[in-house]
Tab-separated table of N, CA, C and O in Angstrom:
chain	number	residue	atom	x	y	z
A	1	UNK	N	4.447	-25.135	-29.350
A	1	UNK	CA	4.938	-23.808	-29.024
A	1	UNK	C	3.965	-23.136	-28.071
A	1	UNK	O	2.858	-22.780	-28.474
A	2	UNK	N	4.261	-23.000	-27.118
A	2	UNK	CA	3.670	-22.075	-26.095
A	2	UNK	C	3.482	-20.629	-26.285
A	2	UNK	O	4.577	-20.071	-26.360
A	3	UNK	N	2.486	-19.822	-26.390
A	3	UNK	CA	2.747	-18.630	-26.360
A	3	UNK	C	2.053	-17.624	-25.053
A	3	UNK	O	0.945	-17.587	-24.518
A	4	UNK	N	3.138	-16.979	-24.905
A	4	UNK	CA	2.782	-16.144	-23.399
A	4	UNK	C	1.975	-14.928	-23.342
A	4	UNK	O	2.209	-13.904	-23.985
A	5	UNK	N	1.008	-15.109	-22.528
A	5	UNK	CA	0.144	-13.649	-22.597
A	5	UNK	C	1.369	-12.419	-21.581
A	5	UNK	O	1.443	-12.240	-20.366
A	6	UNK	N	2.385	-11.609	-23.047
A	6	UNK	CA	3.118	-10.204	-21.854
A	6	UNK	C	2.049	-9.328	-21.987
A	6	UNK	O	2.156	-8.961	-23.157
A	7	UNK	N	1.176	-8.820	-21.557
A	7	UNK	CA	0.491	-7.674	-21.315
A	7	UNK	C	0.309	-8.111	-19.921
A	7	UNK	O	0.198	-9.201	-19.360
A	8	UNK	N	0.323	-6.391	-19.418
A	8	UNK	CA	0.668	-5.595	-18.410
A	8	UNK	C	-0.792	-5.686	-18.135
A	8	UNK	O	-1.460	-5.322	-19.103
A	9	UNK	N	-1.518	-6.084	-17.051
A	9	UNK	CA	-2.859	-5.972	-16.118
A	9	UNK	C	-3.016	-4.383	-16.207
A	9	UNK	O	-2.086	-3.588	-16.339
A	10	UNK	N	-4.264	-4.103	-16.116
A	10	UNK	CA	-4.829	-2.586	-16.250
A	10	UNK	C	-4.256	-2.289	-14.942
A	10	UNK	O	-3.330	-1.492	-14.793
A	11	UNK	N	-4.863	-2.995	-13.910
A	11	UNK	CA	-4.582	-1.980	-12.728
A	11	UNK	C	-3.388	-1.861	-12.086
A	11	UNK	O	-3.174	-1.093	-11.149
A	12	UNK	N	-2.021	-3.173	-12.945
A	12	UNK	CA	-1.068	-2.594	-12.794
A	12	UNK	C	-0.325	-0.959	-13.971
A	12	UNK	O	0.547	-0.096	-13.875
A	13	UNK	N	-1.067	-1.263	-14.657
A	13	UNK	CA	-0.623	0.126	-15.092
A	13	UNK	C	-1.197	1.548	-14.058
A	13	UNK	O	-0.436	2.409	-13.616
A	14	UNK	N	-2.508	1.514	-13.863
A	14	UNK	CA	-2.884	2.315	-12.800
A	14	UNK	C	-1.936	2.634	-11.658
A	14	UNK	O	-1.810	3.805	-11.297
A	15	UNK	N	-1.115	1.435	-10.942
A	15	UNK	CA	-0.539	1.501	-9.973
A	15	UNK	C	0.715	2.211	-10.415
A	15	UNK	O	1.191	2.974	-9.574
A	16	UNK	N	1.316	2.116	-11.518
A	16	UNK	CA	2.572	2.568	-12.150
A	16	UNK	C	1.893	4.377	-12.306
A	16	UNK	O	2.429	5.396	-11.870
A	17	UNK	N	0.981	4.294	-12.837
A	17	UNK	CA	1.077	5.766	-12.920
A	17	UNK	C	0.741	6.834	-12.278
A	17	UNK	O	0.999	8.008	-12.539
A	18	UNK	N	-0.162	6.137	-10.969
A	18	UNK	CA	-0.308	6.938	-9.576
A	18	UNK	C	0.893	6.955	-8.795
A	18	UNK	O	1.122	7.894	-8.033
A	19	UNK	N	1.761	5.887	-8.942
A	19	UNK	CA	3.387	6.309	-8.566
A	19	UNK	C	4.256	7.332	-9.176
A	19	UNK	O	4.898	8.100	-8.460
A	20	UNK	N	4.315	7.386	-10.580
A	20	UNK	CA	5.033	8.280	-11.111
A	20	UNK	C	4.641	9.745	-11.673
A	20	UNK	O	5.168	10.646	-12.327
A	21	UNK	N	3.240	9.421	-10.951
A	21	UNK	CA	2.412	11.164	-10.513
A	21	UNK	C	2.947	12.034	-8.872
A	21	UNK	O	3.367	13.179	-8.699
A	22	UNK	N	2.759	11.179	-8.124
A	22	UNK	CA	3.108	11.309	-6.880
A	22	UNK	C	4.402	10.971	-6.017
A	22	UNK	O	4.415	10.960	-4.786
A	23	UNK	N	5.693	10.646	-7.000
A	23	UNK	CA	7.157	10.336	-7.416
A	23	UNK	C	7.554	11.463	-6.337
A	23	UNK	O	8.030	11.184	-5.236
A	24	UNK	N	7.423	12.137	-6.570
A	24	UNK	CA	8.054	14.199	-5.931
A	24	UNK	C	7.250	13.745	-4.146
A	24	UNK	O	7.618	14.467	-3.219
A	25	UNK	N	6.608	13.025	-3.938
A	25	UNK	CA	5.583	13.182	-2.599
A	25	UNK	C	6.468	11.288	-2.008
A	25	UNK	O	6.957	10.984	-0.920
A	26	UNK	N	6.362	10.691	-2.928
A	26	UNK	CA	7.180	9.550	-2.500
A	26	UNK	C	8.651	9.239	-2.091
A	26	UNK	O	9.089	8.452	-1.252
A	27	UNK	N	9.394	10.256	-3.095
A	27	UNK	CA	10.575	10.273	-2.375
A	27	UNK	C	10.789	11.199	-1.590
A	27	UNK	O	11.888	11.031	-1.062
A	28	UNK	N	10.209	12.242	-1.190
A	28	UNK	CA	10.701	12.999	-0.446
A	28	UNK	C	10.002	13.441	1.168
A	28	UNK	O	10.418	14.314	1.929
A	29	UNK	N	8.767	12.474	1.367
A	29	UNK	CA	8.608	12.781	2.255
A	29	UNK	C	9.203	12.258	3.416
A	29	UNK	O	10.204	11.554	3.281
A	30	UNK	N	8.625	12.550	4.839
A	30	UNK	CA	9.312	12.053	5.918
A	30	UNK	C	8.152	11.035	6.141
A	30	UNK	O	8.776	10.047	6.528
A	31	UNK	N	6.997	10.733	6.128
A	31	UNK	CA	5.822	9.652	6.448
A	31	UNK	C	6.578	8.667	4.518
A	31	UNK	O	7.053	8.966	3.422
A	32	UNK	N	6.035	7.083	5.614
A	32	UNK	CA	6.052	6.138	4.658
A	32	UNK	C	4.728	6.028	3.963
A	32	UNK	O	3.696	6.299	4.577
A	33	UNK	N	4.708	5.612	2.614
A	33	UNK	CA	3.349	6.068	1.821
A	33	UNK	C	3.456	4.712	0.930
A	33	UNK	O	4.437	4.379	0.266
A	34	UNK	N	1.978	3.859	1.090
A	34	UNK	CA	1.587	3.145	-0.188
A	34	UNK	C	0.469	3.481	-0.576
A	34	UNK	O	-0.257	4.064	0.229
A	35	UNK	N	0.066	3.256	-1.715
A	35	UNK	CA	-0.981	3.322	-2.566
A	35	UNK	C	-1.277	1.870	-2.889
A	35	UNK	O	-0.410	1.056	-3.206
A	36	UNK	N	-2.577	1.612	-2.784
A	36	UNK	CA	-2.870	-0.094	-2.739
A	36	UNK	C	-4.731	0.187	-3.536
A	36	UNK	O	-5.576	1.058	-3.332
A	37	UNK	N	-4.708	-0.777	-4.256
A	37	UNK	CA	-5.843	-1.394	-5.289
A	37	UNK	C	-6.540	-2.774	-4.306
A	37	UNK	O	-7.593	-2.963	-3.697
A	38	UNK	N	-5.169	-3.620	-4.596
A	38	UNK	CA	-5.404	-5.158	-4.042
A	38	UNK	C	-4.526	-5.705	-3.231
A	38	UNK	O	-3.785	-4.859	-2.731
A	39	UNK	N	-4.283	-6.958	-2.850
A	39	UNK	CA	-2.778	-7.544	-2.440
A	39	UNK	C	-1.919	-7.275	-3.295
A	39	UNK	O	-0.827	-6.796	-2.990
A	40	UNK	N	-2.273	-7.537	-4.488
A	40	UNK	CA	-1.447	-7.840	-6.172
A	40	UNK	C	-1.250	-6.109	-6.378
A	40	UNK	O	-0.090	-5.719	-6.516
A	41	UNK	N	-2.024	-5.395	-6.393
A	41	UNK	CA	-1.709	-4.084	-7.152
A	41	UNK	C	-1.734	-2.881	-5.886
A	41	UNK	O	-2.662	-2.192	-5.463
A	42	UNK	N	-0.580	-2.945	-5.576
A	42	UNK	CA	0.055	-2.006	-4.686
A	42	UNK	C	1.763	-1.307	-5.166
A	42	UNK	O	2.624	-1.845	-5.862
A	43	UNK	N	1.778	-0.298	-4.659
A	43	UNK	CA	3.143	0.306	-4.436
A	43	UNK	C	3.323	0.727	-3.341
A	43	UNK	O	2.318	1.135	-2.760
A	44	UNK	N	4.624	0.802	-2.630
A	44	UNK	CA	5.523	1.939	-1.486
A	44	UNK	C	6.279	2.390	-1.952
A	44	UNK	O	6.749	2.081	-3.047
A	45	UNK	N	6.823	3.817	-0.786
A	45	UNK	CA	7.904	4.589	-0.955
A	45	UNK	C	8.901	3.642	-0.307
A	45	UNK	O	8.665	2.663	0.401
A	46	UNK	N	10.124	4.171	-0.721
A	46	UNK	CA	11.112	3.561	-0.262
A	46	UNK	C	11.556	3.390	1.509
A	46	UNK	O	12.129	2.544	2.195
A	47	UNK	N	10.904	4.742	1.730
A	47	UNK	CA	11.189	4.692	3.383
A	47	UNK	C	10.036	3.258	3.919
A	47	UNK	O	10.426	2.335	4.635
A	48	UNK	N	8.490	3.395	3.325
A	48	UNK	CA	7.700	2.333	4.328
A	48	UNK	C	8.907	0.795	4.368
A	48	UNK	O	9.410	0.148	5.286
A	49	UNK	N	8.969	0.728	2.978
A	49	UNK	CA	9.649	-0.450	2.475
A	49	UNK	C	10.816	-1.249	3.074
A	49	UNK	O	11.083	-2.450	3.109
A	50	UNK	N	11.600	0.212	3.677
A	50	UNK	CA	12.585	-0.222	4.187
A	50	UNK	C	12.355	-0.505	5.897
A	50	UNK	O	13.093	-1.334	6.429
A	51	UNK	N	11.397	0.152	6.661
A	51	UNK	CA	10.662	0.099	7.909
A	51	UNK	C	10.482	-0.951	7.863
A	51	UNK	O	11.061	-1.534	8.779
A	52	UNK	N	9.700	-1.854	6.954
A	52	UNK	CA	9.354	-3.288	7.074
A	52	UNK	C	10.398	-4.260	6.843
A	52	UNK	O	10.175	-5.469	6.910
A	53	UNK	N	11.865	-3.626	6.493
A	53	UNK	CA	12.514	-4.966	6.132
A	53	UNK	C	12.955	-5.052	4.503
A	53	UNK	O	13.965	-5.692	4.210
A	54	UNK	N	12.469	-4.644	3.864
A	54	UNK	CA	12.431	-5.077	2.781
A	54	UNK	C	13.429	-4.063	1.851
A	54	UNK	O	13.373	-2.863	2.118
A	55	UNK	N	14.066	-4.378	1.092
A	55	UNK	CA	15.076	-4.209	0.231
A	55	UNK	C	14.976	-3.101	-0.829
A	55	UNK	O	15.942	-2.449	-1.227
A	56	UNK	N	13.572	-2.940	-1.289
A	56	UNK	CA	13.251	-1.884	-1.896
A	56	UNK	C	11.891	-2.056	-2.086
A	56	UNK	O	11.299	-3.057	-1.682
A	57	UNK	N	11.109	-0.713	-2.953
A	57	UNK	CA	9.634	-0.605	-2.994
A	57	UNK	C	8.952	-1.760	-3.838
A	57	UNK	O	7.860	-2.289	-3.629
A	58	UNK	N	10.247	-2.127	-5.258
A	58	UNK	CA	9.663	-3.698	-6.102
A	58	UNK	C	9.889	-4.432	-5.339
A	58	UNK	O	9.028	-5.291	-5.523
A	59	UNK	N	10.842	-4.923	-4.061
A	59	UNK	CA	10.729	-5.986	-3.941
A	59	UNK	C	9.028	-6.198	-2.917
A	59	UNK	O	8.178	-7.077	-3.059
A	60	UNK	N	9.044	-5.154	-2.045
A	60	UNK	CA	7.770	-5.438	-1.564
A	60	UNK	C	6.470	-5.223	-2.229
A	60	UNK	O	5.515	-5.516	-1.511
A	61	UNK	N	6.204	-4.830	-3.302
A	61	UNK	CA	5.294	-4.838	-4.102
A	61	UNK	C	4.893	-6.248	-4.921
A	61	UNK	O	3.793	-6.586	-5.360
A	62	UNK	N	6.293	-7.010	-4.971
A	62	UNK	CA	6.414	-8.407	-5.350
A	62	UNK	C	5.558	-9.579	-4.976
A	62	UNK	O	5.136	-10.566	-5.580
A	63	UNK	N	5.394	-8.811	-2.989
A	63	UNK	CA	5.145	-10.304	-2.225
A	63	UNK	C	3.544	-10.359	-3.014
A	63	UNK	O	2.712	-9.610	-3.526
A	64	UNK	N	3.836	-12.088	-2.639
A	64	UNK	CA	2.425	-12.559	-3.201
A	64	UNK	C	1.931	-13.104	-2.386
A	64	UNK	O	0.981	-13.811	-2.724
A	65	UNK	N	2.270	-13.065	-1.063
A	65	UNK	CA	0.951	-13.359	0.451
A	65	UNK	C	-0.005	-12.863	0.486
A	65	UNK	O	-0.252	-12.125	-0.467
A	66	UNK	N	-1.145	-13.007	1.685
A	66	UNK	CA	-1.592	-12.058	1.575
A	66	UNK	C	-1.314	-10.718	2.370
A	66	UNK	O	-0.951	-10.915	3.529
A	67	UNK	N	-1.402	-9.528	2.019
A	67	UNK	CA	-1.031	-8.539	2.762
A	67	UNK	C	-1.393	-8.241	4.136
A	67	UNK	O	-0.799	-7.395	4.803
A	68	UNK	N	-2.482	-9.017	4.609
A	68	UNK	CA	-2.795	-8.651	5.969
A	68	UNK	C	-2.009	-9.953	6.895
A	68	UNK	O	-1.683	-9.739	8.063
A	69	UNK	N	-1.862	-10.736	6.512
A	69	UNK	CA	-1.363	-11.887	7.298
A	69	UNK	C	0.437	-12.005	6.618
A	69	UNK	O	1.292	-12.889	6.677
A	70	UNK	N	0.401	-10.932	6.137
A	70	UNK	CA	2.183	-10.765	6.152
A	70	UNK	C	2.816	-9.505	6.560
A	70	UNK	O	4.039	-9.373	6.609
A	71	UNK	N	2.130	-8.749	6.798
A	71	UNK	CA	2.282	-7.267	6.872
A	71	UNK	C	1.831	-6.558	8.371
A	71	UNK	O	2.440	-5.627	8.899
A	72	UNK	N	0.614	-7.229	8.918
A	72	UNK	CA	-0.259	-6.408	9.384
A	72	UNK	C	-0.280	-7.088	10.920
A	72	UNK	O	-0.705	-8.239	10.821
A	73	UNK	N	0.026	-6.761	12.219
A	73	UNK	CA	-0.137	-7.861	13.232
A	73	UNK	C	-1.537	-8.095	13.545
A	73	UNK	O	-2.396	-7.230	13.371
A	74	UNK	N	-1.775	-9.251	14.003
A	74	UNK	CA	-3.173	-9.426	14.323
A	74	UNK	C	-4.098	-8.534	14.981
A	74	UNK	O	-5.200	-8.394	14.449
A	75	UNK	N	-3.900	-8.047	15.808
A	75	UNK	CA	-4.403	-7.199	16.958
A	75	UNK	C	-5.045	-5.758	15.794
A	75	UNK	O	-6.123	-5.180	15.932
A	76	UNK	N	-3.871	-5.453	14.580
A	76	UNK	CA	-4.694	-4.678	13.997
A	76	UNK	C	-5.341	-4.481	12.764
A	76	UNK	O	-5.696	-3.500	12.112
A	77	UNK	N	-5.411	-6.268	12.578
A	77	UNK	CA	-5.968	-6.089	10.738
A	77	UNK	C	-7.494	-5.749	11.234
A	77	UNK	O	-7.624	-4.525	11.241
A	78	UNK	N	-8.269	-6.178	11.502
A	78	UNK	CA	-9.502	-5.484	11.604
A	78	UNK	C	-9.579	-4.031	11.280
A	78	UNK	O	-10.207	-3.710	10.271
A	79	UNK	N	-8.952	-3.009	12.098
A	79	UNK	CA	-9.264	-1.997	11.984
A	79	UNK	C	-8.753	-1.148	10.608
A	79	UNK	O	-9.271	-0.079	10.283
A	80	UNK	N	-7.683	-1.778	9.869
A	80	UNK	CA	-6.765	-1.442	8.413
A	80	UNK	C	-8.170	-2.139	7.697
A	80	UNK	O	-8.472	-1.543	6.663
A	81	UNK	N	-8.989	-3.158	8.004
A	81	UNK	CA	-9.860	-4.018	7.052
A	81	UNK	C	-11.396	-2.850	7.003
A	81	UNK	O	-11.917	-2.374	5.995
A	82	UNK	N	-11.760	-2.678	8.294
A	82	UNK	CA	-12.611	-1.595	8.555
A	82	UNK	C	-12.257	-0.291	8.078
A	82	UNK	O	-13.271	0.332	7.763
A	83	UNK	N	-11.130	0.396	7.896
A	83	UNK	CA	-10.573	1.808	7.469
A	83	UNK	C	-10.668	1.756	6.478
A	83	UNK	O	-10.804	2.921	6.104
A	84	UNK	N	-10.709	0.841	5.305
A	84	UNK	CA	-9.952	0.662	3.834
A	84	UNK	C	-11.563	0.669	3.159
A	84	UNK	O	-12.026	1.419	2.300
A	85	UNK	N	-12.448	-0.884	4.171
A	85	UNK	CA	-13.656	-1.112	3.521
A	85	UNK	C	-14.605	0.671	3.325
A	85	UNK	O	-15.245	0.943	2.309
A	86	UNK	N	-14.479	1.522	4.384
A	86	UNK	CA	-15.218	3.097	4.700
A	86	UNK	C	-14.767	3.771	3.583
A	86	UNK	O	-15.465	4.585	2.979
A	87	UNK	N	-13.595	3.465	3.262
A	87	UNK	CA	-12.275	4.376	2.191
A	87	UNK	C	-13.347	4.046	1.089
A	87	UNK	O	-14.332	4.771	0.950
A	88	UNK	N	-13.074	2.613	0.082
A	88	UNK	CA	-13.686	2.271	-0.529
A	88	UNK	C	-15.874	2.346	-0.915
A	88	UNK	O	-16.476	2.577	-1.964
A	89	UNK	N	-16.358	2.048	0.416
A	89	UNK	CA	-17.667	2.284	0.159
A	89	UNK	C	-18.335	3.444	0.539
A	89	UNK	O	-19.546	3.598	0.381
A	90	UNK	N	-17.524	4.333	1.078
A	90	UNK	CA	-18.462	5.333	1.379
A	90	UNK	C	-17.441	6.615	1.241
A	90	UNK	O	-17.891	7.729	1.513
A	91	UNK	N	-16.266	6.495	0.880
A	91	UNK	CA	-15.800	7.239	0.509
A	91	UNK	C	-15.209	8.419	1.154
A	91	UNK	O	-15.206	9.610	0.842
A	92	UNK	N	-14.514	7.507	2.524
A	92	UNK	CA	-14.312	8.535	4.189
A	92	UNK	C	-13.184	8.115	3.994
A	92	UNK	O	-12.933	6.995	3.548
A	93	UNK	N	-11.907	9.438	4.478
A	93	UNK	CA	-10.926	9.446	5.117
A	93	UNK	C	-10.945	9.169	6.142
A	93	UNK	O	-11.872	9.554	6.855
A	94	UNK	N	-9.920	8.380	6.637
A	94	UNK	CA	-9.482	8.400	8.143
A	94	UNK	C	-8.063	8.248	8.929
A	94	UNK	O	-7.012	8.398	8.305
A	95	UNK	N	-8.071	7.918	10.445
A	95	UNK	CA	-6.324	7.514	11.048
A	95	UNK	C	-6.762	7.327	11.874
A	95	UNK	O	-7.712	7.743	12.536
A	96	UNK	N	-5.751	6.333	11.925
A	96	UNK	CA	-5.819	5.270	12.822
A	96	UNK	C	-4.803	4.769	13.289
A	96	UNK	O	-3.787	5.242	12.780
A	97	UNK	N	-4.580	3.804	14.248
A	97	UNK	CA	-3.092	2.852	14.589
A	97	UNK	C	-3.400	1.622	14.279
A	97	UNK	O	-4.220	0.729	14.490
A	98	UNK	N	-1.964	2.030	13.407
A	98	UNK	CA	-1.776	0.287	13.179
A	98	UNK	C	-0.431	-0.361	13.412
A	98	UNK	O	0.619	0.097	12.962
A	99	UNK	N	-0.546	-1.661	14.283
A	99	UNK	CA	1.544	-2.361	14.274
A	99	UNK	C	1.337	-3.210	13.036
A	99	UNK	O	0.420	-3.876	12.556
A	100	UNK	N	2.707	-2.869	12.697
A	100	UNK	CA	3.063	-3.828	11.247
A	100	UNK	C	3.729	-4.595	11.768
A	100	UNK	O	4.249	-4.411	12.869
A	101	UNK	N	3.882	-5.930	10.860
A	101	UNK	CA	4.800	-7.001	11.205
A	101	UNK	C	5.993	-6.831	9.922
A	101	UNK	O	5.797	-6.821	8.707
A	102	UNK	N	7.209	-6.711	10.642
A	102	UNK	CA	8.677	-6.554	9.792
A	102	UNK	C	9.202	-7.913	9.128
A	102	UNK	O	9.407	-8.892	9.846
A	103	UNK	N	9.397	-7.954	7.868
A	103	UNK	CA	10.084	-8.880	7.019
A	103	UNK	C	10.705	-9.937	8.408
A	103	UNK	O	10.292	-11.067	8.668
A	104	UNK	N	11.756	-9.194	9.126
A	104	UNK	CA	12.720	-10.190	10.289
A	104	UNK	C	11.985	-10.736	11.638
A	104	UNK	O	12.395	-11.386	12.599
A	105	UNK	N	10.516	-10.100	11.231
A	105	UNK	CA	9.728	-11.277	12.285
A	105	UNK	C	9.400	-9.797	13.570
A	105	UNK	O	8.526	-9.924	14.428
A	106	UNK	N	10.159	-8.658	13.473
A	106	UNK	CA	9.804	-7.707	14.674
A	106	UNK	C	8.349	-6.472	14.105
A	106	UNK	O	7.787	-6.538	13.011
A	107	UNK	N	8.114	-5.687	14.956
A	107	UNK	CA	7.608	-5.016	13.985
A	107	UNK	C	7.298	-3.441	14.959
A	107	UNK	O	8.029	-3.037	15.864
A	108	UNK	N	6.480	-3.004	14.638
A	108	UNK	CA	6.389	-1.601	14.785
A	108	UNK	C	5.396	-0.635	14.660
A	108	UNK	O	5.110	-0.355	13.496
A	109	UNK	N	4.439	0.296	16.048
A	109	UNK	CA	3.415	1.151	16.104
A	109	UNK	C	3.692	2.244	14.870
A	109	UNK	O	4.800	2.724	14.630
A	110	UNK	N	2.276	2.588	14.025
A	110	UNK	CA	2.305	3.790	13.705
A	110	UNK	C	1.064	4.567	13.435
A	110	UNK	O	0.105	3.818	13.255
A	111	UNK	N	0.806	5.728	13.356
A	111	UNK	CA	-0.260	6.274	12.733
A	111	UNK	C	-0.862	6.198	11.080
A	111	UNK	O	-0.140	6.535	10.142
A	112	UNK	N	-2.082	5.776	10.908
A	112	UNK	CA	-1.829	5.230	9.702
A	112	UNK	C	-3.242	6.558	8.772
A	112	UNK	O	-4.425	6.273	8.956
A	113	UNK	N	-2.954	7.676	8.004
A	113	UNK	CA	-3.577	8.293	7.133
A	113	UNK	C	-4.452	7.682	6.218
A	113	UNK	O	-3.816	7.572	5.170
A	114	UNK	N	-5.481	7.271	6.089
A	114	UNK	CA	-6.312	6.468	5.215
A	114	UNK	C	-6.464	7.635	3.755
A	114	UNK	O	-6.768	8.788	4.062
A	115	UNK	N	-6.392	7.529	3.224
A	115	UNK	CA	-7.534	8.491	1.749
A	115	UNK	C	-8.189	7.868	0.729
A	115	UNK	O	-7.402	7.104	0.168
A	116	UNK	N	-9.505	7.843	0.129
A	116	UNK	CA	-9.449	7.168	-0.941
A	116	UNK	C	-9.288	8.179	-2.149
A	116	UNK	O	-9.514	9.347	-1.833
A	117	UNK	N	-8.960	7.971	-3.396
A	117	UNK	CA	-8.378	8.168	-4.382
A	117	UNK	C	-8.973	7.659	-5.626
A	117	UNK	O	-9.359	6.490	-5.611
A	118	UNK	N	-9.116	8.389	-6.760
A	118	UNK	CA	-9.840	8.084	-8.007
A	118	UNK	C	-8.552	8.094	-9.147
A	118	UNK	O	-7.934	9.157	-9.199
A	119	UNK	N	-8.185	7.203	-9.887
A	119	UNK	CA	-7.127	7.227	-10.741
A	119	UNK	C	-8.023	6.637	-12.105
A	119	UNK	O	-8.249	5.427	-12.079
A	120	UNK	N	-8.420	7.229	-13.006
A	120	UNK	CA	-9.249	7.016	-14.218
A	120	UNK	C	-10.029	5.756	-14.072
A	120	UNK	O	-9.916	4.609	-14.504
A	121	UNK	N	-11.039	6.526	-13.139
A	121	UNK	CA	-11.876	5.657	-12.837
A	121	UNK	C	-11.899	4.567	-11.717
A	121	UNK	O	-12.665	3.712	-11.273
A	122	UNK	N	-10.796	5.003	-11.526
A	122	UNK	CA	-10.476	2.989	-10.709
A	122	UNK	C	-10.159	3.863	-8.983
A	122	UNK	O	-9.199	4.595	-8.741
A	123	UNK	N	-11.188	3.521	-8.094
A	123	UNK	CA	-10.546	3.693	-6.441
A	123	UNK	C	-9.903	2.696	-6.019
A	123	UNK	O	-10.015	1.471	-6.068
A	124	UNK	N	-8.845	3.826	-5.375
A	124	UNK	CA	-8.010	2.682	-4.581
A	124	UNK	C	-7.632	3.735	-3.319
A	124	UNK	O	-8.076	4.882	-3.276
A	125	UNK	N	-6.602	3.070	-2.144
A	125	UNK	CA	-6.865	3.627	-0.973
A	125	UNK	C	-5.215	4.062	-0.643
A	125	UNK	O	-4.306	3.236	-0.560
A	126	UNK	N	-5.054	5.566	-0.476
A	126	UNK	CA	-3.616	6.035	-0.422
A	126	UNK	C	-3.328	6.149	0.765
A	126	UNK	O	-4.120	6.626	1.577
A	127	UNK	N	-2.034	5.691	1.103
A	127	UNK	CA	-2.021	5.647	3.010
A	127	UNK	C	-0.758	6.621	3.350
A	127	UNK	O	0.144	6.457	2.529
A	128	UNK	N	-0.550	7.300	4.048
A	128	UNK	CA	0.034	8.101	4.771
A	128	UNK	C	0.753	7.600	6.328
A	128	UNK	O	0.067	7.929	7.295
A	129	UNK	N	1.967	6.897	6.629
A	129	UNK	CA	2.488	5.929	7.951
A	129	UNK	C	3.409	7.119	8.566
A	129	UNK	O	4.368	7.602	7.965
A	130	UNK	N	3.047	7.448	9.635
A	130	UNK	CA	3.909	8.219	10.330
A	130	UNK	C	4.348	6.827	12.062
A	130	UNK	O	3.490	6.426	12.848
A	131	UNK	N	5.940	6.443	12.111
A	131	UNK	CA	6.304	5.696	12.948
A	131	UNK	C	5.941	6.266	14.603
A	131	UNK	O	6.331	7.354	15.025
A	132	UNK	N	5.476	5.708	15.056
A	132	UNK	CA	4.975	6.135	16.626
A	132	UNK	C	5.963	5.880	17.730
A	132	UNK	O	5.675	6.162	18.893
């Protein structure tokens, strides 16, 4: 008999409840918005989600690539890798441009809002996408 570890990862609970804090700011704004931990522990609003292709905010929260080499075009993971690492170690906002690469292979300029963010204890980096 096999038995399965169901418990829920901490920092996916984190990710669940910085979404359903900021629910009122996710659906209703006009900028696309994720909140990201890791590759693995991220969320979007429905608008980024659908910009990229993708079907809804679980299904892109799903992918298990990695996020910069599925998401991000070359030309600008550096600077999303550099924005995020400042977010994280030193604790700086910033914006920047970044082109995403779309689920159908096209993709698309935008301005990208960096913030970092404290959710009981745990930083992670909240992004703000306005389409260019």
């Amino acid at each position: 008999m096999v038995v399965r570890n169901s418990a829920v990862h901490p920092h996916q609970k984190i990710i669940k409840a910085i979404t359903d804090q900021l629910r009122e700011i996710f659906e209703e704004s006009d900028q696309g918005i994720y909140v990201y931990r890791d590759d693995v522990h991220k969320s979007c609003n429905r608008k980024f989600a659908s910009w990229l292709g993708y079907e809804s905010p679980e299904e892109w929260s799903a992918l298990d690539d990695s996020f910069m080499e599925t998401l991000v075009a070359d030309e600008s993971q550096a600077v999303l890798v550099s924005a995020f690492r400042r977010a994280m170690e030193d604790k700086i906002g910033s914006s920047f441009d970044i082109t995403w690469k779309k689920k159908n292979g096209g993709s698309f300029k935008t301005r990208v809002i960096l913030v970092p963010i404290c959710y009981d204890r745990e930083l992670l980096a909240l992004h703000f996408i306005t389409k260019l």
